[in-house]
């Protein structure tokens, strides 16, 4: 037996790209098929659409947040980003899919939106067509700015575009949070909701960035250490904003506010889900990544990042599903509450995850590793 | 480029500039102190008048129970924020621009918290009853209720004051050693200042073993102080937000208060540092670029504050709550409207000019803007606190509040008290962190050194000490020498002295991370558990159902108590661990091989050995080409 037979040569880079792209394409197709099948499942079309909504509000802040991270590091004069910037900018590849999914959600909103067709105190503000028209417009503006920034960044500095991108991200994600999550129950409202939504989006984004960094050429142990510290910082920040919600509403004990907390804190199965989210997404990184060694160990950091991402996706389910179950007629019944994580939720997760991963593969194949004037590998 | 200019300064020039600012002040300084002291006198006399006559002399009355005093409290706590923000958060982020303003900001924090702490006492009227709120084992078994946000506030502010003072003091220890050595050289070892700095410097000698523990401990202080900064003003905001009054009960209050606090704190940094730079002639160290960085940070806080200003009325309308809507309608169109729009103009519109580079680099505009933002943030605090109670749910309960002359005098007096503290600090302690500035100028170039101080003749070379000391003027030369000695010499008992923290030193000497981190972790865990135990234990003793909340297992608010306990004990244990392992204590003795220049601009590499091996040590060190070589028998 020749030595070549004993140790087959690894596939060339282009082959590896194609192989991975084929895998992600398969995941995407499988996800779409599963999602379509779920229309005939227990929850019907409304649940299938809400499954798509859950993954939309998970992947859109995450992917746009990846680009925003590049701008944030640039504007804060962070010189550590180096070759990892391309991975951050690759979030832009989700632009078209996110717009398509939002348009689909608009098309199906007559089926899944709990208050569709009802007259609400917010008047035209919560007219479903106005809701989706402004959200779609806002998202187009955000991605257009992201395109401007990516273009400037790949050819020059991009500080001005980056500044506008960060501000627009915060505003657009606030709007999406208000319209697509808070407004699921029009009687519940919170001034902090927009802030929580965009900060948690940035948290998920930096976690994905870390995962990408672990497998990218610029992902040295020092860079993993830096990104792990950002994960810890944003887990604390996200937990802080969640706690700020809970404390004020727990103290106030006002019915129009506690209608959000009660199905999640007082009754199963969502009470256990709440505990799991607190343990894995909010406090997990602080404990698991406490030591320097944990932050610099490739496989361990990847495991923690995957744990956080799983918990953050669960958190998106936790934001959407109990609200719908608790406010659906007959309203305020604990026996309405179900965990409801099945094909309708997992199908869109696979489909949109596959789209994002495929987009990242294509983006990194097209864009050179080193970007911009200030990129340095320190 | 100014950064280049600053990077060309020598270590000695940094010392000269900073310690030179502490020289005997001119008569104008004392005249200014006298003016401030007069203001402080007015403050205390007015307060005494209020105590004697009663709270009726203040404007607070039904329905407005919280007025300017609580507004002042929130304002000064806010001012206190930027010190720790600049020092701790920017230290963790490795931002170099913090060095120019961090010490003054930390001092500002301490004085602002001290000023803030007076206002709840003033507001109490009979302030001596304040101890009711402290958790002590009263013989009547009356414990404070840890469900009350006011009790949480006491814990948060106290923790913040203690941790900020520790952080301020620890950061100053190497600089106090520089001041100690300089005053001893120029004014004599028995000068009162030399004695003061000798006590305060805790026997700091800049040995590598000290730097190793100090560097780790300082990092942990920063890591503990960072969430503390966020928590303190959040807890202050909950004084209002957990109530159900329109205008107060808002989930956005914690981050909004924190952003506003940093906004006003950064403005106060500019208010203080711009004249200080000119008066103390610190222009070589504090550059326009540093002010520009502060201004850039203010753009971020401006946007967050502006975001909150937009979201509040939007959600008041969106929610459809009639009380919320009428309150915002009244605030924005009623008698309070001028203050409302002035607040927006001063806190958001005026600072938005900072998006233009020319505005960020115009020192005069920055100074004017800082005053405008300070005024705007004071108005915001006044507005938030007194407007909500003036216009609550029931129209027949609506009222009005305006400040009396007593409240105005006490408010103005607080500013003079704060400035008095700060003015005294500016001449008594190093206003810039010399060691950190030395780190930021780099050490790779062979540059001309300033005039060295005279060497301390007092027992630097003791008869009992044996060994050889090599002196270097550049840290890279020291590191090379150290590596050479460790590689080639059979003598292993080494010590290194440095006027600044050299990251590579611990590695070159093979020093481990050290055990301070275990002290810190133990303190933090003890505080965390102790906080829950204190809150639950006292609730079990009192067992009162207050506000419909369960008395013992109210985990949600008790998290605040546990968090503050974790930070407080974590910081205290961190300090104790550092003092113990770095062998620091008040008035601690310096090693006999210590040279006063080691706190200024020279580096020492000492090989300890028996008398018979002195020649070997000397030849080992001579091979490293030191600037000086001293045999110590």
mmCIF file with all atom_site columns, C-alpha atoms in Angstrom, chain A residues 289-376:
data_model
loop_
_atom_site.group_PDB
_atom_site.id
_atom_site.type_symbol
_atom_site.label_atom_id
_atom_site.label_alt_id
_atom_site.label_comp_id
_atom_site.label_asym_id
_atom_site.label_entity_id
_atom_site.label_seq_id
_atom_site.pdbx_PDB_ins_code
_atom_site.Cartn_x
_atom_site.Cartn_y
_atom_site.Cartn_z
_atom_site.occupancy
_atom_site.B_iso_or_equiv
_atom_site.pdbx_formal_charge
_atom_site.auth_seq_id
_atom_site.auth_comp_id
_atom_site.auth_asym_id
_atom_site.auth_atom_id
_atom_site.pdbx_PDB_model_num
ATOM 1  C CA . UNK A 1 289 ? -15.510 31.325 30.736 1.00 0.00 ? 289 UNK A CA 1
ATOM 2  C CA . UNK A 1 290 ? -14.227 32.613 34.064 1.00 0.00 ? 290 UNK A CA 1
ATOM 3  C CA . UNK A 1 291 ? -10.703 31.301 33.645 1.00 0.00 ? 291 UNK A CA 1
ATOM 4  C CA . UNK A 1 292 ? -8.151  32.320 31.034 1.00 0.00 ? 292 UNK A CA 1
ATOM 5  C CA . UNK A 1 293 ? -7.668  28.720 30.005 1.00 0.00 ? 293 UNK A CA 1
ATOM 6  C CA . UNK A 1 294 ? -11.375 28.314 29.256 1.00 0.00 ? 294 UNK A CA 1
ATOM 7  C CA . UNK A 1 295 ? -11.311 31.386 27.035 1.00 0.00 ? 295 UNK A CA 1
ATOM 8  C CA . UNK A 1 296 ? -8.304  30.150 25.092 1.00 0.00 ? 296 UNK A CA 1
ATOM 9  C CA . UNK A 1 297 ? -9.269  26.488 24.653 1.00 0.00 ? 297 UNK A CA 1
ATOM 10 C CA . UNK A 1 298 ? -10.667 26.089 21.178 1.00 0.00 ? 298 UNK A CA 1
ATOM 11 C CA . UNK A 1 299 ? -13.058 23.185 21.676 1.00 0.00 ? 299 UNK A CA 1
ATOM 12 C CA . UNK A 1 300 ? -14.343 24.431 25.013 1.00 0.00 ? 300 UNK A CA 1
ATOM 13 C CA . UNK A 1 301 ? -15.021 27.929 23.715 1.00 0.00 ? 301 UNK A CA 1
ATOM 14 C CA . UNK A 1 302 ? -16.831 26.445 20.722 1.00 0.00 ? 302 UNK A CA 1
ATOM 15 C CA . UNK A 1 303 ? -18.968 24.322 23.049 1.00 0.00 ? 303 UNK A CA 1
ATOM 16 C CA . UNK A 1 304 ? -19.868 27.345 25.190 1.00 0.00 ? 304 UNK A CA 1
ATOM 17 C CA . UNK A 1 305 ? -20.684 29.401 22.085 1.00 0.00 ? 305 UNK A CA 1
ATOM 18 C CA . UNK A 1 306 ? -22.978 26.659 20.806 1.00 0.00 ? 306 UNK A CA 1
ATOM 19 C CA . UNK A 1 307 ? -24.634 26.428 24.220 1.00 0.00 ? 307 UNK A CA 1
ATOM 20 C CA . UNK A 1 308 ? -25.230 30.189 24.249 1.00 0.00 ? 308 UNK A CA 1
ATOM 21 C CA . UNK A 1 309 ? -26.612 30.190 20.713 1.00 0.00 ? 309 UNK A CA 1
ATOM 22 C CA . UNK A 1 310 ? -28.958 27.310 21.524 1.00 0.00 ? 310 UNK A CA 1
ATOM 23 C CA . UNK A 1 311 ? -30.153 29.163 24.616 1.00 0.00 ? 311 UNK A CA 1
ATOM 24 C CA . UNK A 1 312 ? -30.631 32.388 22.671 1.00 0.00 ? 312 UNK A CA 1
ATOM 25 C CA . UNK A 1 313 ? -32.719 30.587 20.058 1.00 0.00 ? 313 UNK A CA 1
ATOM 26 C CA . UNK A 1 314 ? -34.741 29.060 22.894 1.00 0.00 ? 314 UNK A CA 1
ATOM 27 C CA . UNK A 1 315 ? -35.108 32.573 24.286 1.00 0.00 ? 315 UNK A CA 1
ATOM 28 C CA . UNK A 1 316 ? -36.679 33.672 20.991 1.00 0.00 ? 316 UNK A CA 1
ATOM 29 C CA . UNK A 1 317 ? -39.209 30.811 21.333 1.00 0.00 ? 317 UNK A CA 1
ATOM 30 C CA . UNK A 1 318 ? -39.740 31.909 24.926 1.00 0.00 ? 318 UNK A CA 1
ATOM 31 C CA . UNK A 1 319 ? -40.448 35.462 23.797 1.00 0.00 ? 319 UNK A CA 1
ATOM 32 C CA . UNK A 1 320 ? -43.022 34.492 21.187 1.00 0.00 ? 320 UNK A CA 1
ATOM 33 C CA . UNK A 1 321 ? -44.837 31.307 22.134 1.00 0.00 ? 321 UNK A CA 1
ATOM 34 C CA . UNK A 1 322 ? -46.031 31.927 25.728 1.00 0.00 ? 322 UNK A CA 1
ATOM 35 C CA . UNK A 1 323 ? -47.418 35.312 24.698 1.00 0.00 ? 323 UNK A CA 1
ATOM 36 C CA . UNK A 1 324 ? -49.557 33.750 22.002 1.00 0.00 ? 324 UNK A CA 1
ATOM 37 C CA . UNK A 1 325 ? -50.622 30.839 24.209 1.00 0.00 ? 325 UNK A CA 1
ATOM 38 C CA . UNK A 1 326 ? -51.418 33.041 27.213 1.00 0.00 ? 326 UNK A CA 1
ATOM 39 C CA . UNK A 1 327 ? -53.430 35.642 25.338 1.00 0.00 ? 327 UNK A CA 1
ATOM 40 C CA . UNK A 1 328 ? -55.226 33.235 22.984 1.00 0.00 ? 328 UNK A CA 1
ATOM 41 C CA . UNK A 1 329 ? -58.937 32.725 23.838 1.00 0.00 ? 329 UNK A CA 1
ATOM 42 C CA . UNK A 1 330 ? -59.837 31.707 26.484 1.00 0.00 ? 330 UNK A CA 1
ATOM 43 C CA . UNK A 1 331 ? -57.158 34.110 27.680 1.00 0.00 ? 331 UNK A CA 1
ATOM 44 C CA . UNK A 1 332 ? -54.982 33.722 30.812 1.00 0.00 ? 332 UNK A CA 1
ATOM 45 C CA . UNK A 1 333 ? -55.339 29.947 31.244 1.00 0.00 ? 333 UNK A CA 1
ATOM 46 C CA . UNK A 1 334 ? -52.298 28.059 32.579 1.00 0.00 ? 334 UNK A CA 1
ATOM 47 C CA . UNK A 1 335 ? -53.423 24.868 30.879 1.00 0.00 ? 335 UNK A CA 1
ATOM 48 C CA . UNK A 1 336 ? -52.965 26.591 27.501 1.00 0.00 ? 336 UNK A CA 1
ATOM 49 C CA . UNK A 1 337 ? -49.213 26.656 28.028 1.00 0.00 ? 337 UNK A CA 1
ATOM 50 C CA . UNK A 1 338 ? -47.211 24.092 26.045 1.00 0.00 ? 338 UNK A CA 1
ATOM 51 C CA . UNK A 1 339 ? -43.505 23.890 25.269 1.00 0.00 ? 339 UNK A CA 1
ATOM 52 C CA . UNK A 1 340 ? -44.313 23.728 21.529 1.00 0.00 ? 340 UNK A CA 1
ATOM 53 C CA . UNK A 1 341 ? -40.906 23.091 20.025 1.00 0.00 ? 341 UNK A CA 1
ATOM 54 C CA . UNK A 1 342 ? -41.325 20.796 17.048 1.00 0.00 ? 342 UNK A CA 1
ATOM 55 C CA . UNK A 1 343 ? -41.095 20.672 13.279 1.00 0.00 ? 343 UNK A CA 1
ATOM 56 C CA . UNK A 1 344 ? -42.684 24.104 12.898 1.00 0.00 ? 344 UNK A CA 1
ATOM 57 C CA . UNK A 1 345 ? -39.878 25.668 14.928 1.00 0.00 ? 345 UNK A CA 1
ATOM 58 C CA . UNK A 1 346 ? -36.958 23.428 13.957 1.00 0.00 ? 346 UNK A CA 1
ATOM 59 C CA . UNK A 1 347 ? -37.656 23.554 10.217 1.00 0.00 ? 347 UNK A CA 1
ATOM 60 C CA . UNK A 1 348 ? -37.159 27.336 9.921  1.00 0.00 ? 348 UNK A CA 1
ATOM 61 C CA . UNK A 1 349 ? -34.165 27.071 12.254 1.00 0.00 ? 349 UNK A CA 1
ATOM 62 C CA . UNK A 1 350 ? -32.498 24.661 9.826  1.00 0.00 ? 350 UNK A CA 1
ATOM 63 C CA . UNK A 1 351 ? -33.598 26.596 6.764  1.00 0.00 ? 351 UNK A CA 1
ATOM 64 C CA . UNK A 1 352 ? -32.444 30.032 7.892  1.00 0.00 ? 352 UNK A CA 1
ATOM 65 C CA . UNK A 1 353 ? -29.356 28.601 9.557  1.00 0.00 ? 353 UNK A CA 1
ATOM 66 C CA . UNK A 1 354 ? -28.510 26.872 6.291  1.00 0.00 ? 354 UNK A CA 1
ATOM 67 C CA . UNK A 1 355 ? -29.035 30.091 4.323  1.00 0.00 ? 355 UNK A CA 1
ATOM 68 C CA . UNK A 1 356 ? -26.801 32.078 6.673  1.00 0.00 ? 356 UNK A CA 1
ATOM 69 C CA . UNK A 1 357 ? -24.069 29.435 6.679  1.00 0.00 ? 357 UNK A CA 1
ATOM 70 C CA . UNK A 1 358 ? -24.211 29.115 2.906  1.00 0.00 ? 358 UNK A CA 1
ATOM 71 C CA . UNK A 1 359 ? -24.029 32.891 2.542  1.00 0.00 ? 359 UNK A CA 1
ATOM 72 C CA . UNK A 1 360 ? -21.017 33.059 4.842  1.00 0.00 ? 360 UNK A CA 1
ATOM 73 C CA . UNK A 1 361 ? -19.286 30.346 2.800  1.00 0.00 ? 361 UNK A CA 1
ATOM 74 C CA . UNK A 1 362 ? -19.903 32.207 -0.449 1.00 0.00 ? 362 UNK A CA 1
ATOM 75 C CA . UNK A 1 363 ? -18.918 35.568 1.045  1.00 0.00 ? 363 UNK A CA 1
ATOM 76 C CA . UNK A 1 364 ? -15.636 34.298 2.441  1.00 0.00 ? 364 UNK A CA 1
ATOM 77 C CA . UNK A 1 365 ? -14.855 32.597 -0.882 1.00 0.00 ? 365 UNK A CA 1
ATOM 78 C CA . UNK A 1 366 ? -15.333 35.891 -2.728 1.00 0.00 ? 366 UNK A CA 1
ATOM 79 C CA . UNK A 1 367 ? -13.775 38.454 -0.350 1.00 0.00 ? 367 UNK A CA 1
ATOM 80 C CA . UNK A 1 368 ? -10.034 38.504 0.368  1.00 0.00 ? 368 UNK A CA 1
ATOM 81 C CA . UNK A 1 369 ? -8.965  37.745 3.956  1.00 0.00 ? 369 UNK A CA 1
ATOM 82 C CA . UNK A 1 370 ? -7.484  41.163 4.711  1.00 0.00 ? 370 UNK A CA 1
ATOM 83 C CA . UNK A 1 371 ? -9.858  44.075 4.613  1.00 0.00 ? 371 UNK A CA 1
ATOM 84 C CA . UNK A 1 372 ? -9.535  47.841 5.026  1.00 0.00 ? 372 UNK A CA 1
ATOM 85 C CA . UNK A 1 373 ? -6.647  50.080 5.873  1.00 0.00 ? 373 UNK A CA 1
ATOM 86 C CA . UNK A 1 374 ? -6.457  49.555 9.587  1.00 0.00 ? 374 UNK A CA 1
ATOM 87 C CA . UNK A 1 375 ? -6.656  45.786 9.747  1.00 0.00 ? 375 UNK A CA 1
ATOM 88 C CA . UNK A 1 376 ? -3.728  44.393 11.657 1.00 0.00 ? 376 UNK A CA 1
#
